Structure formats: C-alpha cells, structure tokens
PDB file of C-alpha atoms and ligand atoms in Angstrom:
ATOM      1  CA  MET S 126     113.802-282.458 -58.467  1.00 51.00           C
ATOM      2  CA  THR S 127     111.283-279.510 -58.917  1.00 60.00           C
ATOM      3  CA  GLU S 128     110.285-277.370 -61.666  1.00 63.00           C
ATOM      4  CA  ALA S 129     110.917-274.426 -58.590  1.00 69.00           C
ATOM      5  CA  ALA S 130     114.604-275.838 -57.399  1.00 82.00           C
ATOM      6  CA  ARG S 131     115.641-275.645 -60.897  1.00 86.00           C
ATOM      7  CA  GLY S 132     119.667-273.736 -60.692  1.00 89.00           C
ATOM      8  CA  THR S 133     118.890-272.665 -57.329  1.00 90.00           C
ATOM      9  CA  ALA S 134     122.325-274.612 -56.396  1.00 91.00           C
ATOM     10  CA  GLU S 135     124.468-273.605 -59.044  1.00 92.00           C
ATOM     11  CA  LEU S 136     123.671-270.069 -58.368  1.00 94.00           C
ATOM     12  CA  THR S 137     123.246-270.418 -54.219  1.00 94.00           C
ATOM     13  CA  GLN S 138     127.628-271.569 -55.651  1.00 93.00           C
ATOM     14  CA  ALA S 139     127.949-268.593 -58.185  1.00 93.00           C
ATOM     15  CA  PHE S 140     126.278-266.116 -55.288  1.00 93.00           C
ATOM     16  CA  GLU S 141     128.755-266.718 -52.623  1.00 94.00           C
ATOM     17  CA  ILE S 142     131.268-266.895 -54.657  1.00 93.00           C
ATOM     18  CA  LEU S 143     130.208-263.445 -55.117  1.00 92.00           C
ATOM     19  CA  ALA S 144     130.147-261.857 -51.677  1.00 91.00           C
ATOM     20  CA  GLU S 145     133.749-263.702 -50.940  1.00 93.00           C
ATOM     21  CA  ARG S 146     135.470-262.072 -53.826  1.00 91.00           C
ATOM     22  CA  ASP S 147     133.913-258.867 -51.831  1.00 90.00           C
ATOM     23  CA  ILE S 148     132.280-257.877 -55.419  1.00 89.00           C
ATOM     24  CA  ASP S 149     128.954-255.763 -55.242  1.00 92.00           C
ATOM     25  CA  LEU S 150     127.611-255.467 -58.926  1.00 95.00           C
ATOM     26  CA  SER S 151     124.737-253.040 -58.062  1.00 96.00           C
ATOM     27  CA  PRO S 152     125.581-250.128 -59.930  1.00 96.00           C
ATOM     28  CA  GLN S 153     126.568-251.666 -62.675  1.00 96.00           C
ATOM     29  CA  ILE S 154     123.654-253.822 -62.822  1.00 98.00           C
ATOM     30  CA  TYR S 155     121.243-250.714 -62.766  1.00 98.00           C
ATOM     31  CA  GLU S 156     123.402-249.095 -65.257  1.00 97.00           C
ATOM     32  CA  ARG S 157     122.875-251.294 -68.219  1.00 98.00           C
ATOM     33  CA  PHE S 158     118.874-252.304 -66.154  1.00 98.00           C
ATOM     34  CA  PHE S 159     118.008-248.712 -67.522  1.00 98.00           C
ATOM     35  CA  GLN S 160     119.655-248.647 -70.487  1.00 98.00           C
ATOM     36  CA  LEU S 161     118.250-251.347 -71.556  1.00 98.00           C
ATOM     37  CA  ARG S 162     114.275-249.967 -70.493  1.00 97.00           C
ATOM     38  CA  PRO S 163     114.773-246.084 -69.489  1.00 97.00           C
ATOM     39  CA  ASP S 164     111.884-246.523 -68.180  1.00 96.00           C
ATOM     40  CA  ALA S 165     112.422-247.728 -65.238  1.00 97.00           C
ATOM     41  CA  GLU S 166     114.857-245.797 -63.888  1.00 97.00           C
ATOM     42  CA  GLY S 167     112.017-243.205 -64.000  1.00 95.00           C
ATOM     43  CA  LEU S 168     109.763-245.341 -61.620  1.00 96.00           C
ATOM     44  CA  MET S 169     113.873-245.481 -59.625  1.00 96.00           C
ATOM     45  CA  GLN S 170     113.903-242.770 -59.257  1.00 94.00           C
ATOM     46  CA  GLN S 171     113.475-241.717 -55.163  1.00 92.00           C
ATOM     47  CA  ALA S 172     114.971-245.529 -54.407  1.00 94.00           C
ATOM     48  CA  ASP S 173     118.900-244.576 -52.940  1.00 95.00           C
ATOM     49  CA  ALA S 174     121.390-246.812 -53.730  1.00 95.00           C
ATOM     50  CA  ASN S 175     120.893-248.556 -50.255  1.00 96.00           C
ATOM     51  CA  MET S 176     117.583-249.605 -51.205  1.00 96.00           C
ATOM     52  CA  ARG S 177     118.708-250.285 -55.026  1.00 96.00           C
ATOM     53  CA  GLY S 178     121.709-252.131 -52.571  1.00 95.00           C
ATOM     54  CA  ARG S 179     118.418-254.545 -51.364  1.00 95.00           C
ATOM     55  CA  MET S 180     116.502-254.707 -53.983  1.00 96.00           C
ATOM     56  CA  LEU S 181     119.293-257.213 -55.516  1.00 96.00           C
ATOM     57  CA  ASP S 182     120.136-259.119 -52.148  1.00 93.00           C
ATOM     58  CA  GLN S 183     116.492-259.247 -52.549  1.00 93.00           C
ATOM     59  CA  THR S 184     116.502-260.996 -56.088  1.00 94.00           C
ATOM     60  CA  PHE S 185     119.223-262.943 -55.306  1.00 94.00           C
ATOM     61  CA  GLU S 186     117.236-265.156 -52.859  1.00 92.00           C
ATOM     62  CA  LEU S 187     114.412-265.303 -54.601  1.00 91.00           C
ATOM     63  CA  LEU S 188     117.208-267.248 -57.368  1.00 92.00           C
ATOM     64  CA  MET S 189     118.807-269.271 -54.298  1.00 92.00           C
ATOM     65  CA  ASP S 190     115.884-270.014 -52.217  1.00 89.00           C
ATOM     66  CA  PRO S 191     113.734-272.769 -54.234  1.00 80.00           C
ATOM     67  CA  GLU S 192     110.968-271.570 -51.711  1.00 80.00           C
ATOM     68  CA  LEU S 193     110.343-268.605 -53.340  1.00 79.00           C
ATOM     69  CA  LEU S 194     108.854-269.413 -56.758  1.00 76.00           C
ATOM     70  CA  GLY S 195     105.115-271.008 -57.375  1.00 73.00           C
ATOM     71  CA  PRO S 196     101.607-269.590 -56.134  1.00 71.00           C
ATOM     72  CA  GLU S 197     101.450-268.441 -53.334  1.00 75.00           C
ATOM     73  CA  SER S 198     104.988-268.025 -53.633  1.00 82.00           C
ATOM     74  CA  TYR S 199     106.713-265.121 -52.318  1.00 85.00           C
ATOM     75  CA  PHE S 200     107.481-264.100 -55.527  1.00 86.00           C
ATOM     76  CA  ARG S 201     104.234-264.007 -56.771  1.00 86.00           C
ATOM     77  CA  TRP S 202     103.225-261.473 -54.522  1.00 87.00           C
ATOM     78  CA  GLU S 203     106.665-259.259 -55.040  1.00 89.00           C
ATOM     79  CA  VAL S 204     105.369-259.081 -59.114  1.00 89.00           C
ATOM     80  CA  THR S 205     101.655-257.907 -57.822  1.00 89.00           C
ATOM     81  CA  ASN S 206     102.745-255.887 -55.006  1.00 91.00           C
ATOM     82  CA  HIS S 207     105.359-253.940 -57.991  1.00 93.00           C
ATOM     83  CA  VAL S 208     102.783-253.965 -60.359  1.00 91.00           C
ATOM     84  CA  SER S 209     100.532-252.220 -57.808  1.00 92.00           C
ATOM     85  CA  ALA S 210     102.494-250.163 -55.763  1.00 93.00           C
ATOM     86  CA  TYR S 211     105.565-248.706 -57.529  1.00 93.00           C
ATOM     87  CA  SER S 212     103.125-248.548 -61.572  1.00 93.00           C
ATOM     88  CA  VAL S 213     105.937-251.674 -62.758  1.00 94.00           C
ATOM     89  CA  SER S 214     105.486-253.278 -65.634  1.00 95.00           C
ATOM     90  CA  PRO S 215     106.438-257.406 -65.856  1.00 93.00           C
ATOM     91  CA  ASP S 216     107.628-257.157 -68.482  1.00 95.00           C
ATOM     92  CA  MET S 217     111.005-255.780 -67.561  1.00 97.00           C
ATOM     93  CA  TYR S 218     111.728-257.836 -65.314  1.00 96.00           C
ATOM     94  CA  GLY S 219     113.236-259.898 -68.217  1.00 97.00           C
ATOM     95  CA  PRO S 220     115.547-256.989 -69.192  1.00 98.00           C
ATOM     96  CA  TYR S 221     116.392-256.688 -64.776  1.00 98.00           C
ATOM     97  CA  PHE S 222     117.331-260.391 -65.386  1.00 97.00           C
ATOM     98  CA  GLN S 223     119.408-259.962 -68.513  1.00 97.00           C
ATOM     99  CA  ALA S 224     121.841-256.701 -67.182  1.00 98.00           C
ATOM    100  CA  MET S 225     122.281-259.530 -64.028  1.00 97.00           C
ATOM    101  CA  GLY S 226     123.745-262.068 -65.726  1.00 96.00           C
ATOM    102  CA  GLU S 227     125.580-259.450 -67.789  1.00 96.00           C
ATOM    103  CA  ALA S 228     127.322-258.392 -64.901  1.00 96.00           C
ATOM    104  CA  LEU S 229     127.404-261.626 -63.145  1.00 95.00           C
ATOM    105  CA  ALA S 230     129.090-263.781 -65.972  1.00 95.00           C
ATOM    106  CA  PRO S 231     132.738-260.906 -66.055  1.00 94.00           C
ATOM    107  CA  ALA S 232     132.213-261.290 -62.791  1.00 95.00           C
ATOM    108  CA  LEU S 233     133.072-264.200 -61.841  1.00 95.00           C
ATOM    109  CA  GLY S 234     135.386-265.249 -65.039  1.00 94.00           C
ATOM    110  CA  ASP S 235     136.007-269.101 -64.835  1.00 93.00           C
ATOM    111  CA  ALA S 236     133.966-269.040 -61.536  1.00 93.00           C
ATOM    112  CA  TRP S 237     130.989-269.168 -64.735  1.00 95.00           C
ATOM    113  CA  THR S 238     131.329-272.422 -65.433  1.00 95.00           C
ATOM    114  CA  LEU S 239     129.389-273.531 -67.644  1.00 95.00           C
ATOM    115  CA  GLN S 240     126.958-275.492 -65.775  1.00 94.00           C
ATOM    116  CA  ILE S 241     126.439-272.098 -63.613  1.00 95.00           C
ATOM    117  CA  ALA S 242     125.513-270.177 -66.861  1.00 95.00           C
ATOM    118  CA  SER S 243     123.379-272.986 -67.157  1.00 95.00           C
ATOM    119  CA  ALA S 244     121.721-273.623 -64.626  1.00 94.00           C
ATOM    120  CA  TRP S 245     121.546-269.118 -64.484  1.00 95.00           C
ATOM    121  CA  GLN S 246     119.015-269.921 -68.023  1.00 95.00           C
ATOM    122  CA  VAL S 247     117.391-272.258 -66.924  1.00 93.00           C
ATOM    123  CA  ARG S 248     116.234-270.234 -63.397  1.00 92.00           C
ATOM    124  CA  VAL S 249     115.608-266.808 -65.330  1.00 94.00           C
ATOM    125  CA  ALA S 250     113.181-268.711 -67.596  1.00 93.00           C
ATOM    126  CA  ASP S 251     111.485-270.686 -64.527  1.00 91.00           C
ATOM    127  CA  LEU S 252     110.961-267.963 -62.872  1.00 91.00           C
ATOM    128  CA  LEU S 253     110.078-265.708 -65.772  1.00 92.00           C
ATOM    129  CA  GLN S 254     107.199-268.607 -67.350  1.00 90.00           C
ATOM    130  CA  ASP S 255     106.042-267.928 -63.367  1.00 86.00           C
ATOM    131  CA  LEU S 256     105.795-264.478 -63.545  1.00 87.00           C
ATOM    132  CA  GLY S 257     103.428-264.835 -66.204  1.00 80.00           C
ATOM    133  CA  ARG S 258     101.578-267.011 -64.692  1.00 77.00           C
ATOM    134  CA  ALA S 259     101.417-264.986 -61.704  1.00 68.00           C
ATOM    135  CA  SER S 260     100.406-261.495 -63.660  1.00 59.00           C
ATOM    136  CA  ALA S 261      98.093-263.335 -66.440  1.00 56.00           C
TER     137      ALA S 261
HETATM  138  C1  HEM T  45     112.600-260.107 -59.045  1.00 79.37           C
HETATM  139  C2  HEM T  45     112.439-259.211 -59.551  1.00 79.37           C
HETATM  140  C3  HEM T  45     113.041-258.006 -57.743  1.00 79.37           C
HETATM  141  C4  HEM T  45     112.556-257.846 -56.619  1.00 79.37           C
HETATM  142  C5  HEM T  45     113.191-259.050 -55.673  1.00 79.37           C
HETATM  143  C6  HEM T  45     112.626-257.273 -56.364  1.00 79.37           C
HETATM  144  C7  HEM T  45     112.576-256.793 -54.771  1.00 79.37           C
HETATM  145  C8  HEM T  45     112.510-254.893 -54.289  1.00 79.37           C
HETATM  146  C9  HEM T  45     112.003-255.062 -53.335  1.00 79.37           C
HETATM  147  C10 HEM T  45     112.526-256.398 -51.712  1.00 79.37           C
HETATM  148  C11 HEM T  45     111.805-254.026 -53.108  1.00 79.37           C
HETATM  149  C12 HEM T  45     111.656-252.777 -51.320  1.00 79.37           C
HETATM  150  C13 HEM T  45     113.497-252.455 -50.857  1.00 79.37           C
HETATM  151  C14 HEM T  45     113.372-251.893 -49.186  1.00 79.37           C
HETATM  152  O1  HEM T  45     112.378-250.833 -49.318  1.00 79.37           O
HETATM  153  O2  HEM T  45     114.181-252.466 -48.976  1.00 79.37           O
HETATM  154  C15 HEM T  45     111.698-252.502 -54.012  1.00 79.37           C
HETATM  155  C16 HEM T  45     111.474-252.638 -54.038  1.00 79.37           C
HETATM  156  C17 HEM T  45     111.606-251.077 -55.653  1.00 79.37           C
HETATM  157  N1  HEM T  45     111.670-252.009 -56.460  1.00 79.37           N
HETATM  158 FE1  HEM T  45     112.224-253.992 -56.691  1.00 79.37          FE
HETATM  159  N2  HEM T  45     112.515-256.243 -57.168  1.00 79.37           N
HETATM  160  C18 HEM T  45     112.457-256.712 -58.204  1.00 79.37           C
HETATM  161  C19 HEM T  45     112.299-255.854 -59.898  1.00 79.37           C
HETATM  162  C20 HEM T  45     112.104-254.749 -59.905  1.00 79.37           C
HETATM  163  C21 HEM T  45     112.162-254.176 -61.146  1.00 79.37           C
HETATM  164  C22 HEM T  45     112.071-254.792 -62.395  1.00 79.37           C
HETATM  165  C23 HEM T  45     111.270-252.878 -60.774  1.00 79.37           C
HETATM  166  C24 HEM T  45     110.565-252.210 -62.427  1.00 79.37           C
HETATM  167  C25 HEM T  45     111.432-251.131 -62.497  1.00 79.37           C
HETATM  168  C26 HEM T  45     111.803-252.521 -59.972  1.00 79.37           C
HETATM  169  C27 HEM T  45     110.840-251.950 -58.876  1.00 79.37           C
HETATM  170  C28 HEM T  45     110.988-251.191 -57.852  1.00 79.37           C
HETATM  171  C29 HEM T  45     110.688-249.769 -57.240  1.00 79.37           C
HETATM  172  C30 HEM T  45     109.391-249.061 -57.903  1.00 79.37           C
HETATM  173  C31 HEM T  45     111.262-250.129 -55.750  1.00 79.37           C
HETATM  174  C32 HEM T  45     110.569-248.545 -54.476  1.00 79.37           C
HETATM  175  C33 HEM T  45     111.544-248.219 -54.753  1.00 79.37           C
HETATM  176  C34 HEM T  45     111.210-246.825 -54.045  1.00 79.37           C
HETATM  177  O3  HEM T  45     110.299-247.173 -52.734  1.00 79.37           O
HETATM  178  O4  HEM T  45     110.795-245.671 -53.943  1.00 79.37           O
HETATM  179  N3  HEM T  45     111.874-254.109 -59.019  1.00 79.37           N
HETATM  180  N4  HEM T  45     112.075-254.345 -55.250  1.00 79.37           N
END
C-alpha cells in the first residue's frame, strides 16, 4: 500500500458508522479545537455552522480518500490556500485533528477498534508530514 493510502480504508469504515448513527460531532469538535487554539476561533468568527460543517465534511473526505495526499494534491492546495486567504497557521492543523480524534473515539464507542485507532494515528501523522512539505 502506498503511503498516501495508509489508514484510509479503516477510517472510511469509521465515518460510515458515524453517518449510520446520524451523529453530528461538529459543535464539540470546534469547541475543543478553539479550546486548544483560541486564536483559531478568532479566524473562524465569520464561519457559520453551515460553513463549519462543510469544512468538517471536507476534512472527513480527506481522511478517507487516498488520492488527496501528496504533491499536486488537494491537501497541499488547501493548506496553501488557507494560509494565504484566511491567515491560518500550519500549526493549527495538529490541534484540529486532535479535537476531531477526541470526539470520534467516544462517539464510536466499541466501534472505535484498536485497528481504527491506529489507522487514525497513521493517517493524521501522514497528513501532518505532508503539510510540513506543503508549507516548507
Ligand atoms: C484538513 C483540514 C481542513 C480542511 C479540509 C478545510 C476545509 C475548508 C473548506 C472546504 C472551507 C470552505 C467552506 C465553504 O465555504 O464551503 C474552509 C473554510 C475555512 N477554514 Fe478550513 N479546512 C481545514 C482546516 C482548517 C484549520 C486548521 C483552520 C484554522 C483556523 C481553518 C480555517 C478556515 C477558515 C477561517 C475558513 C473560512 C471561513 C470564512 O470564509 O469565513 N481550516 N475550510
């Protein structure tokens, strides 16, 4: 399996379960994210619940889709765009993913298996590494 695909199959399974259970984690993810990075809340003041929801959905896609990582990828474009258009700092991504992981684990309960937990760690680490290359 290529590096760009590691963890994506397991995470697809996790997000499918979340969708089946109709759980919306958006409020708690952003609350935790802003607790970890209060300066991110300032940047997102104009972003209403719909926009925040779309950003989260897009992030879930990114976690599930092996094609979205690597040179010329959506992710690198997205980071460059966020940094230049919204003054987002690359070191906000770690806390953003952390907030997401902290919400996902309890929401999935028993379905958050060791396999999924380790896929989560691998995928997030790969994304953060890719981000380092994007913003280098
Ligand atoms: C993988 C991570 C991320 C993805 C995929 C992502 C994706 C998106 C998308 C798709 C939008 C546009 C939503 C729409 O208008 O439909 C957006 C807007 C935005 N995102 Fe992100 N985002 C990510 C991480 C972050 C982080 C870490 C921050 C830090 C604060 C951030 C701040 C913003 C801001 C400020 C906007 C614009 C809000 C506005 O126009 O008022 N994003 N993001």
